[in-house]
Short mmCIF file of C-alpha atoms in Angstrom, two decimals:
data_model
loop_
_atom_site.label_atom_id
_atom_site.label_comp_id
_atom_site.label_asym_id
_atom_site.label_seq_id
_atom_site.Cartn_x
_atom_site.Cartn_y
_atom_site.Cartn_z
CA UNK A 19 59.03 85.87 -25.83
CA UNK A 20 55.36 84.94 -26.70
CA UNK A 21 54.27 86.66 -29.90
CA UNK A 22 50.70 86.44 -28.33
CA UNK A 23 51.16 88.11 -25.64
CA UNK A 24 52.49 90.84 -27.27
CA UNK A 25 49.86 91.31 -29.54
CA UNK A 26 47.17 91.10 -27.19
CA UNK A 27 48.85 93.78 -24.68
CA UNK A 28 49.50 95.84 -27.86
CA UNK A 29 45.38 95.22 -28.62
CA UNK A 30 44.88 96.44 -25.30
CA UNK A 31 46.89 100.00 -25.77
CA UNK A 32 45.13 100.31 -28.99
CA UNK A 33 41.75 99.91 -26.90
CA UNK A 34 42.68 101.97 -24.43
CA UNK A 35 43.25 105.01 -26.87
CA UNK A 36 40.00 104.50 -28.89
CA UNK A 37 38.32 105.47 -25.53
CA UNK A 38 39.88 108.44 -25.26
CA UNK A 39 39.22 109.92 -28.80
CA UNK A 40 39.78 113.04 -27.48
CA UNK A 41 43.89 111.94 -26.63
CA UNK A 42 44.27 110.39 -30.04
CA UNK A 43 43.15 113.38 -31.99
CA UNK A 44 45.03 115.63 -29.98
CA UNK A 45 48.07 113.39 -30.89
CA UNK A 46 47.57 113.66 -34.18
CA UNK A 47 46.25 117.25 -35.05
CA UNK A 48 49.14 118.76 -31.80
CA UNK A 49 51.79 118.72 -34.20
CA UNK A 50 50.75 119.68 -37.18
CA UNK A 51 49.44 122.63 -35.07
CA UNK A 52 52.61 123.48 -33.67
CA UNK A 53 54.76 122.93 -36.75
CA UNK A 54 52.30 125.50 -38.45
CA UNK A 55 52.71 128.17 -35.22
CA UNK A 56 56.34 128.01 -34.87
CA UNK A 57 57.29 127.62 -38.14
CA UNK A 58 55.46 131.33 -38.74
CA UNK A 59 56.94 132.98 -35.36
CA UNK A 60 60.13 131.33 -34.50
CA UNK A 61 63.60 132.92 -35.18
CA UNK A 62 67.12 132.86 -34.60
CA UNK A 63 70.07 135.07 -33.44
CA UNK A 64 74.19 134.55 -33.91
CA UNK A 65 76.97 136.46 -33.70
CA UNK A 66 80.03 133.69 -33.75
CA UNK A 67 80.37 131.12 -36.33
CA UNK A 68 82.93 128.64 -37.52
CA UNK A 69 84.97 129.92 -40.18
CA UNK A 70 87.93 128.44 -42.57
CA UNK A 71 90.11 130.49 -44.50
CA UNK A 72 91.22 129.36 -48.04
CA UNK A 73 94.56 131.04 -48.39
CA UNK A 74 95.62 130.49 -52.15
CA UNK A 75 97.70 133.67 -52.65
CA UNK A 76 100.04 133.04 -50.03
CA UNK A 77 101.25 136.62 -49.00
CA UNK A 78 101.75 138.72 -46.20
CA UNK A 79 98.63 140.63 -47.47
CA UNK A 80 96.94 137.61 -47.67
CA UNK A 81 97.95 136.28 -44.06
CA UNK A 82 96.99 140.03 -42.35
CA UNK A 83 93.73 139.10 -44.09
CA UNK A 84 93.52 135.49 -42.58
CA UNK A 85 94.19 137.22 -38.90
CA UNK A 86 91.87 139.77 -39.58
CA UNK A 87 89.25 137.17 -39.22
CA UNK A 88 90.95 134.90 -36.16
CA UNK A 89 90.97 138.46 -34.26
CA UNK A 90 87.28 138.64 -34.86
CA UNK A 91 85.13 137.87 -32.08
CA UNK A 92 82.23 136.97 -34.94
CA UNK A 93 84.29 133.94 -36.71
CA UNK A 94 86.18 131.14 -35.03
CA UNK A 95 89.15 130.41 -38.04
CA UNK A 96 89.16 126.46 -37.04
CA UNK A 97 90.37 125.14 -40.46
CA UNK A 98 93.12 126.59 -43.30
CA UNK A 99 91.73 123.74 -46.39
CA UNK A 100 94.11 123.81 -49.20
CA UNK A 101 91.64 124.23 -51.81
CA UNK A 102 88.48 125.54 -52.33
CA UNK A 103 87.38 121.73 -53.35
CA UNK A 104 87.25 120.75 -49.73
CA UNK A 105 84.71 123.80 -48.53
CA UNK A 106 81.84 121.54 -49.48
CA UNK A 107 82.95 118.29 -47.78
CA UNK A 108 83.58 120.60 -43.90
CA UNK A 109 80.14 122.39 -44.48
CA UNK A 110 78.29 119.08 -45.10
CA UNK A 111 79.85 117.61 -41.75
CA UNK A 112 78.60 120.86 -40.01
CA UNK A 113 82.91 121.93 -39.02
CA UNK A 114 82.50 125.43 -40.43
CA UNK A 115 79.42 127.28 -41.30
CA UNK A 116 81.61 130.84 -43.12
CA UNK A 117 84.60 130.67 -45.74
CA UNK A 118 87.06 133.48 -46.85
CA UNK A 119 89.11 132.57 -50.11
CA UNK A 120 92.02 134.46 -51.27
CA UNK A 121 92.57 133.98 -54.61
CA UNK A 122 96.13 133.53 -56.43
CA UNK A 123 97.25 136.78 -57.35
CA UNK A 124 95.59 138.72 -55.03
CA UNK A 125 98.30 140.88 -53.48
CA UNK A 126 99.70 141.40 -57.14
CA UNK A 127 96.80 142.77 -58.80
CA UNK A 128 96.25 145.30 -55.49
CA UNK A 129 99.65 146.53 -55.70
CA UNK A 130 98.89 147.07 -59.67
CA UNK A 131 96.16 148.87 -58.66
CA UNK A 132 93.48 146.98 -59.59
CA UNK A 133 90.45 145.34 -58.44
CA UNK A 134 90.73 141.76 -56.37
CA UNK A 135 88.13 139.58 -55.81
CA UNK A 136 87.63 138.12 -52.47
CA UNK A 137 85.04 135.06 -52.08
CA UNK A 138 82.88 134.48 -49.00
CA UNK A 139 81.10 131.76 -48.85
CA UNK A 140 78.09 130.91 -46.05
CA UNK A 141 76.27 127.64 -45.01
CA UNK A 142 72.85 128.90 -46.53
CA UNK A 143 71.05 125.94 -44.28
CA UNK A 144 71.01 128.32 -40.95
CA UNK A 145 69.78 131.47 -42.93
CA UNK A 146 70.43 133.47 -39.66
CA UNK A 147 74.15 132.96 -39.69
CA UNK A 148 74.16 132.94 -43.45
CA UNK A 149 72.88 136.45 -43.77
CA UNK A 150 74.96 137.91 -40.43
CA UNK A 151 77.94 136.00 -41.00
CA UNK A 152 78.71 137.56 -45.05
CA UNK A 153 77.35 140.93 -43.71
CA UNK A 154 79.90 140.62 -40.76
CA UNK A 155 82.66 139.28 -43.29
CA UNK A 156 81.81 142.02 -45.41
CA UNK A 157 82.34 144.59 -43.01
CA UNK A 158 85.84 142.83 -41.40
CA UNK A 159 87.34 142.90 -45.53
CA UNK A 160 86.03 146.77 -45.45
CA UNK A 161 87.91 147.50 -42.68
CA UNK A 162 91.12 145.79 -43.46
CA UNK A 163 90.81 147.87 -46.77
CA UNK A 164 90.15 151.05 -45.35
CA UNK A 165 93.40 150.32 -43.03
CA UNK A 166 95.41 148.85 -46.45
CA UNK A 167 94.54 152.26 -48.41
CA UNK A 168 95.25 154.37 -45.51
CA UNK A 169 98.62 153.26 -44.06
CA UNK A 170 99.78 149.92 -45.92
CA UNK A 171 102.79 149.86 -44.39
CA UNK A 172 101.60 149.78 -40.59
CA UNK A 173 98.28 148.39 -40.32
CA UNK A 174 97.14 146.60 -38.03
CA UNK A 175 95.08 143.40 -38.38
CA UNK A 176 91.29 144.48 -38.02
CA UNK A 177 89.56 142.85 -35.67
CA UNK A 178 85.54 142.89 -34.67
CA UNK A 179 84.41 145.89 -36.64
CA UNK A 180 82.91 148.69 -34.46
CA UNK A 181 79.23 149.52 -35.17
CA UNK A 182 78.54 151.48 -38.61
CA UNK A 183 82.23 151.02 -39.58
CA UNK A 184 83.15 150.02 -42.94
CA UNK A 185 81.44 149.47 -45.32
CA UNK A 186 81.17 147.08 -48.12
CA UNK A 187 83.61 147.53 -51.61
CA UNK A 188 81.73 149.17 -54.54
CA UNK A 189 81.88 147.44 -57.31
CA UNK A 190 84.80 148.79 -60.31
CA UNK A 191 86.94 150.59 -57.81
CA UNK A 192 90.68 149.16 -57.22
CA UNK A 193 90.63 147.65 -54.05
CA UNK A 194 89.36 144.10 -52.53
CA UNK A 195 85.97 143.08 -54.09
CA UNK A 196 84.16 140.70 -51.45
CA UNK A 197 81.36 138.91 -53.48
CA UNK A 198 79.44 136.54 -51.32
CA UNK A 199 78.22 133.00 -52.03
CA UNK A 200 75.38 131.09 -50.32
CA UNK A 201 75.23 127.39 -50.34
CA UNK A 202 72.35 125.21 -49.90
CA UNK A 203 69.94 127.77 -49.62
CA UNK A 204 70.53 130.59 -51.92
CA UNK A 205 67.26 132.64 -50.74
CA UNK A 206 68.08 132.23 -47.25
CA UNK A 207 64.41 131.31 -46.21
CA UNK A 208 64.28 130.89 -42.39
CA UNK A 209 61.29 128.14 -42.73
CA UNK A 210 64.19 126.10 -44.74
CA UNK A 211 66.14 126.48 -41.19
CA UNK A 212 63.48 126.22 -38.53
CA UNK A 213 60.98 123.27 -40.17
CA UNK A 214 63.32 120.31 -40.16
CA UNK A 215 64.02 121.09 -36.36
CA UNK A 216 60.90 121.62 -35.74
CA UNK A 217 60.60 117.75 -36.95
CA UNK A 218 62.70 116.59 -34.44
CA UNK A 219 61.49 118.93 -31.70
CA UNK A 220 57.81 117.80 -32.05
CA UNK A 221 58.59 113.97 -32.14
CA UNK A 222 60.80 114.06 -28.95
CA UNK A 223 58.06 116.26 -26.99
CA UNK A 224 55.13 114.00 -28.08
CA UNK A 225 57.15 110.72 -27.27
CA UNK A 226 58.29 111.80 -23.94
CA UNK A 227 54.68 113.31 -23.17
CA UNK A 228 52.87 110.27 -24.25
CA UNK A 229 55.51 107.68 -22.65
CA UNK A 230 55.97 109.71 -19.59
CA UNK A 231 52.15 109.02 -18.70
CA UNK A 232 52.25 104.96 -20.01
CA UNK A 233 53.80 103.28 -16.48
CA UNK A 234 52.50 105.76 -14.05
CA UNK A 235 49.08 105.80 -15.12
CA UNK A 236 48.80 102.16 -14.69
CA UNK A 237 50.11 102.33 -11.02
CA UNK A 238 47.72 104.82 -10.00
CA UNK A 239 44.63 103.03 -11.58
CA UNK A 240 45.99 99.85 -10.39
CA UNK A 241 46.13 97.48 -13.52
CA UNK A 242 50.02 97.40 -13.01
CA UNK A 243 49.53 95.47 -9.92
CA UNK A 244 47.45 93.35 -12.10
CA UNK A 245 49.94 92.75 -14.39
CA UNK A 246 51.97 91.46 -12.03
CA UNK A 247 50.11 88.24 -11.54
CA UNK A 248 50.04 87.36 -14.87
CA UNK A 249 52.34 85.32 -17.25
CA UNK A 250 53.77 88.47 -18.90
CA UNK A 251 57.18 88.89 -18.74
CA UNK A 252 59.17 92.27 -18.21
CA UNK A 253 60.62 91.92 -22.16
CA UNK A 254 56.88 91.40 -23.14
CA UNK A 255 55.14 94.18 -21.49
CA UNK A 256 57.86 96.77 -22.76
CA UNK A 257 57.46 95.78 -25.84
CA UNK A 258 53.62 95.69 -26.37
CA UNK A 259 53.38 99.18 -24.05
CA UNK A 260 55.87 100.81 -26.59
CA UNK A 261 54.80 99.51 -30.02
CA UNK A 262 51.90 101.40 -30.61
CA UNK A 263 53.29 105.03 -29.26
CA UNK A 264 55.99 104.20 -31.81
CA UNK A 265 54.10 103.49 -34.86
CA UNK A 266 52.01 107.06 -33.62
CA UNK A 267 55.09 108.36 -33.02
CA UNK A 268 56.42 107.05 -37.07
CA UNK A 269 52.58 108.45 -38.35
CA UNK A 270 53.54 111.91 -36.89
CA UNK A 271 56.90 111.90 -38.14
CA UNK A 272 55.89 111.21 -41.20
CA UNK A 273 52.54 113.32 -41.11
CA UNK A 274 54.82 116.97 -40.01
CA UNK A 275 57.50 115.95 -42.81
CA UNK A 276 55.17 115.94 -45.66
CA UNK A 277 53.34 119.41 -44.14
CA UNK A 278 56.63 120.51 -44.08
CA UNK A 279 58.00 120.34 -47.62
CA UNK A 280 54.59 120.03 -49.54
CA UNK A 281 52.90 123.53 -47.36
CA UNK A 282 56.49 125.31 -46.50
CA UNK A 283 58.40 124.22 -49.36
CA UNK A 284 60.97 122.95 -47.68
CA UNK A 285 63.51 121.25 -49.72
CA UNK A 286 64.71 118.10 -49.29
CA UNK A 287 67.96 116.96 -51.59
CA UNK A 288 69.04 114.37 -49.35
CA UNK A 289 68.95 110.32 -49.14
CA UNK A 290 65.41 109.43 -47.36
CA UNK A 291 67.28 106.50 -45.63
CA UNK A 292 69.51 109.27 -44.23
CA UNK A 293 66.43 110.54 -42.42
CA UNK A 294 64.78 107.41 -41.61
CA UNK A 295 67.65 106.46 -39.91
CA UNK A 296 67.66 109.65 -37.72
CA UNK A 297 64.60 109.97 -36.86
CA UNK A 298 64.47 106.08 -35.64
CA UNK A 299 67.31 106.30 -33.67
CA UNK A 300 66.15 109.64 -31.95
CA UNK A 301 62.61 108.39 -31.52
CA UNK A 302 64.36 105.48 -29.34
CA UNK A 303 66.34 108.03 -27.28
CA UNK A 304 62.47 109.83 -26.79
CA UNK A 305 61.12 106.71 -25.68
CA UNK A 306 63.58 105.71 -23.53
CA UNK A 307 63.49 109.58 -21.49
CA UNK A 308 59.78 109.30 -21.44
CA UNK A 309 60.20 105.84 -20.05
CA UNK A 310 62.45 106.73 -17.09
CA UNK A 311 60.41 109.93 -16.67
CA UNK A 312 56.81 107.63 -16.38
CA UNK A 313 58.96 104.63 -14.10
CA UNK A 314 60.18 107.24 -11.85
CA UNK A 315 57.41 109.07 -11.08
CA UNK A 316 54.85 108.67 -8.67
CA UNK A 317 51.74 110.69 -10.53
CA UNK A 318 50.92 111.83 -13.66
CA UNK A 319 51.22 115.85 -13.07
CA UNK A 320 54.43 114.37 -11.60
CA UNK A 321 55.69 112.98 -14.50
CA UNK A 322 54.07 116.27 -16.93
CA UNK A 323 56.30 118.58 -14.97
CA UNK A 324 59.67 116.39 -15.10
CA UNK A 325 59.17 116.72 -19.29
CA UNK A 326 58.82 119.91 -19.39
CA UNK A 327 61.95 120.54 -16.89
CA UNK A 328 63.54 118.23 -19.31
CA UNK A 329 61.99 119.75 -22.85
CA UNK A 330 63.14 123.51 -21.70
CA UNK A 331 67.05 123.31 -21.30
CA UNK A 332 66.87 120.47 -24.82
CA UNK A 333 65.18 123.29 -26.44
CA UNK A 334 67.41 125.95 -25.65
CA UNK A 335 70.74 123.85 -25.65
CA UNK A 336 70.39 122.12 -28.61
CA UNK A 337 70.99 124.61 -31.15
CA UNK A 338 66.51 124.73 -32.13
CA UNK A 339 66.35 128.34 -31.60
CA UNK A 340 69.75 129.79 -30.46
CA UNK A 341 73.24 128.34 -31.99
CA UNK A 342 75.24 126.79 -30.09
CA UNK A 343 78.36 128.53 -31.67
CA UNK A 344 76.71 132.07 -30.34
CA UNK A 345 76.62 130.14 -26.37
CA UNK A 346 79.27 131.57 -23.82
CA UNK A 347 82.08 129.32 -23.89
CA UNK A 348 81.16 127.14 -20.41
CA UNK A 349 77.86 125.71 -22.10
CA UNK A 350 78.95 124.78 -25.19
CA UNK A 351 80.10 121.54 -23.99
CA UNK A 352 76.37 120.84 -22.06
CA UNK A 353 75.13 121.19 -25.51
CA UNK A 354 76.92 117.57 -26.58
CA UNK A 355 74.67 115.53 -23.57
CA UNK A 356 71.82 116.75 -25.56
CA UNK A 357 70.37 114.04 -27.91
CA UNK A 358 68.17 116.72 -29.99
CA UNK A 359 71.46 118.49 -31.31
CA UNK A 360 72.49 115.81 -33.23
CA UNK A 361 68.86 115.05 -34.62
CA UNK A 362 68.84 118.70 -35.52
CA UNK A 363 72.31 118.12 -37.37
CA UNK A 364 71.25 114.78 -38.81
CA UNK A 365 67.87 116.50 -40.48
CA UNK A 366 69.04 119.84 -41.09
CA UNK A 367 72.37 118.23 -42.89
CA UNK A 368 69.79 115.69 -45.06
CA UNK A 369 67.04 117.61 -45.99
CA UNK A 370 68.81 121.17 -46.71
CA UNK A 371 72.08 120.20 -47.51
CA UNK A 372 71.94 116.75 -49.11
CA UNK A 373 74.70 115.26 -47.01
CA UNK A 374 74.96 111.59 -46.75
CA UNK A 375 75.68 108.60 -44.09
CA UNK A 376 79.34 109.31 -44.51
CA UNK A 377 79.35 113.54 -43.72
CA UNK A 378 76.70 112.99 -40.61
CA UNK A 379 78.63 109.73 -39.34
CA UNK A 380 79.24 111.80 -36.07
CA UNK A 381 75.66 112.93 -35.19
CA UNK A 382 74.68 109.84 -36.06
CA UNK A 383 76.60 107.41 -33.94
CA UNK A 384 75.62 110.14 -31.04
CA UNK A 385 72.21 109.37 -31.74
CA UNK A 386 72.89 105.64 -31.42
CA UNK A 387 74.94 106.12 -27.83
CA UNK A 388 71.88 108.00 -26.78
CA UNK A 389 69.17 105.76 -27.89
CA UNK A 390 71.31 102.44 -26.45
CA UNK A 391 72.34 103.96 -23.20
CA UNK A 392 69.05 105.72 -22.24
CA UNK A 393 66.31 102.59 -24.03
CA UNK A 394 68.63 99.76 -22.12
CA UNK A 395 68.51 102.12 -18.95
CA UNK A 396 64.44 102.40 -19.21
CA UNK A 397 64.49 98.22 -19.67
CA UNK A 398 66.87 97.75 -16.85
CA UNK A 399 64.65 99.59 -14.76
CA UNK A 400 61.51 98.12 -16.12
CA UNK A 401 62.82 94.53 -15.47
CA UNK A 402 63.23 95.54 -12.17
CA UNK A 403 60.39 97.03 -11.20
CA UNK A 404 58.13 94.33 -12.59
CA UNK A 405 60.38 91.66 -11.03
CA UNK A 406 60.79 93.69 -7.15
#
């Protein structure tokens, strides 16, 4: 590969963007736009969540409990951790998001007639399923209570609480006491929720927007036929036609995470290499879509409307704006082809909940299947279509 070359097709990008000052400020200002917009308006919704159940007392009163919450249609029980201890590790790797713990001694100190304490604790990072998953917990322990007080013998095991039933323990009366605790994000502040996918959402739609346009614009103003005549090679051309959209790409990364925790106060209490790495790996993925997108398609409006086919069902899929735990049961799985759920999981789990390389190892090495299979796919089919 000449270094050269490179540089001077890389020169030539950069030229072509000063003459359209217009494009570059839009590229620039467009997110920081948009992260300001939908950071204000956009919300979520959830009604299902993955749940573990800490069962220290070991009773039958304790068990009816435990299936009180597998009955549930709002909790999925998928782990029963031995200790509270391990809570922290499964919410960091994103396995449960809502966690009942029964205390020792539970069952004895209800049959004494006093008051238990029950803990709930909630994934603060999604403050949409923090707040509805410990007012749904809250109303499932109500109900089991109301059924313990009222026939303890026979009760059933309460299920998905009917509207305006049960309601929550008061405080200094015998019974179960559910106190909730929220981790991560004690104030539940949406913006803490929506701004760090709001990262990833912005960098993937101005990547694939901006790459979607770089092939196809050169075949229908004829300089790719020029290219063809010269000494550039297929490895050199990719290369100097993405370098500069990913250093704009890096800028507006960069540019929409400072807005983010220096004007929303977002926090962010994880590694910085954590999030490097992420947003690298998901910025090749972008690349490598926009690339197949622009090498596909025969004109630009072409290629404008295959992103946004493609931007629509990543938005919706990916967990942005609805989660995927609250998706009927046949999508969930179309949710794991989509790159921007991991990014989401990677920059949600860094910033908000500190987690490290070793709790996002998963979305991670997603990213890294995405961004190899779908960058080596866009320079297999650049190599050939420079070489046909």
């Amino acid at each position: 590969m000449n270094a050269t070359r490179v540089r001077l097709l890389a020169w030539k990008e950069v030229r072509q963007l000063r003459r359209d000052p217009l494009l570059l400020r839009i590229l620039v200002l467009m997110p920081v736009l948009q992260l300001v917009l939908l950071g204000y308006v956009v919300a979520a919704d959830v009604t299902r969540m993955p749940t573990a159940v800490v069962d220290l007392d070991r009773t039958p009163l304790s068990r009816q409990l435990g299936d009180a919450f597998e009955a549930s249609d709002y909790f999925d029980v998928r782990r029963h951790p031995g200790g509270e201890s391990e809570l922290r590790g499964l919410m960091d790797s994103g396995e449960i998001r809502v966690a009942v713990v029964v205390p020792v001694g539970t069952q004895a100190r209800l049959d004494r007639g006093e008051t238990a304490p029950l803990g709930i604790v909630v994934d603060g990072s999604d403050s949409q399923s923090a707040s509805l998953g410990a007012g749904y917990a809250s109303r499932i322990v109500a109900r089991f209570e109301a059924r313990r007080v009222a026939a303890p013998a026979g009760a059933g095991h309460p299920g998905r609480p009917p509207a305006g039933e049960g309601m929550p323990h008061t405080p200094g009366v015998p019974g179960l006491d559910a106190s909730v605790r929220v981790l991560y994000d004690p104030t539940l502040s949406s913006v803490n929720t929506m701004i760090p996918g709001l990262v990833a959402f912005i960098l993937m739609l101005s990547l694939m927007v901006v790459m979607s346009q770089a092939v196809v614009k050169e075949r229908e103003s004829g300089t790719l036929e020029q290219m063809f005549v010269t000494p550039i090679r297929p490895g050199e051309y990719l290369v100097g036609k993405v370098a500069p959209y990913a250093v704009i790409a890096s800028v507006q990364a960069s540019l929409v995470l400072a807005v983010g925790i220096l004007w929303f106060r977002v926090p962010f209490r994880g590694e910085a290499l954590v999030v490097v790495a992420g947003l690298a790996l998901f910025m090749l993925t972008s690349i490598g879509m926009g690339l197949i997108v622009s090498l596909l398609s025969r004109t630009r409006q072409q290629a404008q409307q295959s992103v946004m086919f493609l931007a629509l069902p990543m938005m919706l899929l990916s967990g942005f704006i609805f989660p995927i735990d609250s998706m009927p049961a046949p999508i969930v799985p179309l949710t794991r082809l989509i790159p921007l759920r991991y990014a989401l999981e990677v920059l949600r789990g860094a910033m908000v909940k500190g987690a490290g390389f070793e709790a996002l190892a998963t979305p991670l090495a997603a990213l890294t299947v995405f961004g190899v299979l779908l960058f080596g796919t866009a320079v297999l089919v650049t190599r050939r279509r420079l070489t046909e």
